[in-house]
Amino acid sequence: MRTLTRMMRRMLTPSLVAVLAGCSGGPATTAPPPSPEAMLPEAARSELTRLEASVARFAPTDLTADLSGLSAGDRTALRHLVQAAQVMDALFLEQVWAGNETRLYDLVRDDSTLGRARLHAFLINKGPWSRLDHNEPFLDGVPAKPPSANFYPADATREEIERWIAGLPSAEQTRATGFFTTIRRGPDGALASVPYSVEYQGTLALAAAHLRQAAAATGDPTLKTFLDARATAFTTNDYYDSDVKWMELTSTIEPTIGPYEVYEDEWFNYKAAFEAFITVKDQAESAQLQRFAGALQAIEDHLPIDPALRNPKLGAMAPIAVVNTVFSAGDGNRGVQTAAFNLPNDERVIREKGSKRVMLKNNQRAKFDTVLVPISRIALSAADQAQVDFEAFFTHILMHELMHGLGPHDIRVGGRATTVRQELKETYSAIEEAKADISGLFALQYLVDQGQLDRSFERTMYTTFLASAFRSIRFGINEAHGRGQAMQVNYLLDRGAFRVGPDGTFSVDAARVRDAVTALTREIMTLQAEGGYDRARAMIETLGVVRPEVKAVIDRLSGVPVDIEPRFVTAQALLLDR
Ligand code: ZN
């Protein structure tokens, strides 16, 4: 009944999908209409100034991908995939807040300068709250961002949901806490789980139709199989089979589309938000990375820790895809852009098929050019600026991901079998992120020494890492990556591996950095192997801070964009080319 009402309402209002498709890559690319701002009332003028400053932190950047290797059929498939992804934008908006749809219609109709600025901020943040500013609302009359999003009834409390779930029989409990249901209240006030396939029925049918058309158009059997399976999942609400098919993709077109990450459900992290990354694989680059796969055991065998703590037999490595983004949407395109992801999240699929790492190379290139290089011009000495290099940036991000899998995980403390995660408790994330970073440098140096990486990395990787540290610390040290980076920078400063010049700029001491990186790798991994919670806390307290010399640099970065706002120029051209 509820669904029927919803669908009737859809017919009365313009389709959210169509409205969003009209906005895709929109307002940022068009110049604001010539409207005399001086004539705006004072309050409107100051709101406009605020919105423009807020949005300016995201630098509009063209994202392109090379489609020259695609057959005509695959181009058609890709076009349908972009259209299916636009549907994810609409679904995500609806998931974030029940009021988003109405707000968006109002904003789209307002073509004043101020209206355009509000719409622009709304589209970047996927709602009326600034994600870079602790979700502060930027539109009038908007409540605080609901931590329950639109996954639970607006009038429910967290305690009520918890109590209700605790009282359910086991099978219903699984449904209520599952990725793919919303919790709704019936007319009698009773709570119930509603499958996404019912809750979002009409909109998902639209997405499924595009997936099926894409499946019909492509000549690649693995892509066809995945797309048909995912279209079926949208109607059956069972994503398992299509997740497996996603792991088996070997096509050049590499689409990720559906409900995945659970961060938007700030109450319980149960509910998956819709997103899409429509990408094409860089086959040569992906193949090249397999070289790293072959080297991982050797790296583990040479870790600078007690040989007894090394893992004599690493498990199979997760597949890695290096891709270029053609279009991203929903949870995959809000606020700060994703540089890499690791999916699926379904433990069943991970146990049977593992998970896949996807590196979004053109996103990383754009972040490098737009954010990292300008940061390096402020943060680093003139000589060091010249050594900031994209290949070093990209390869270190990849090595960071791989190093999460190396080093101690399952450990013994006082004869008891346990894990690093359990023993380190709330210190785990910052320590583990620092481990992946610093041992990533250690591993790259090892590969240089073995002749598997070009010697030039030795000059570029440490300097690029230093510039990148400022980028992370700038996001704040309340978050694991930023805290971990602060720890490393301070440790390397204390060892003389990083130095601060009289003008406040930072540089790398090439003679010392290598040993300092090895020493920190040893210190962190040994602490992890011993489950040293107290030492981890002490380390975070003394090193996980923003020191004055670092703060002085961060303060000077205010004119540098925080991230990019992607303009999907390849997708736009593709949609016009019929
Ligand atoms: Zn990490």
mmCIF file of C-alpha atoms and ligand atoms in Angstrom, residues 400-401 404 433 436 481, ligand 1:
data_model
loop_
_atom_site.group_PDB
_atom_site.id
_atom_site.type_symbol
_atom_site.label_atom_id
_atom_site.label_comp_id
_atom_site.label_asym_id
_atom_site.label_seq_id
_atom_site.Cartn_x
_atom_site.Cartn_y
_atom_site.Cartn_z
ATOM 1 C CA HIS A 400 49.543 1.154 1.494
ATOM 2 C CA GLU A 401 46.529 -0.993 0.556
ATOM 3 C CA HIS A 404 47.366 -3.826 5.318
ATOM 4 C CA GLU A 433 46.904 3.197 9.095
ATOM 5 C CA ALA A 436 50.302 0.667 6.142
ATOM 6 C CA HIS A 481 44.507 8.476 8.568
HETATM 7 ZN ZN ZN B 1 44.524 2.177 4.989
#
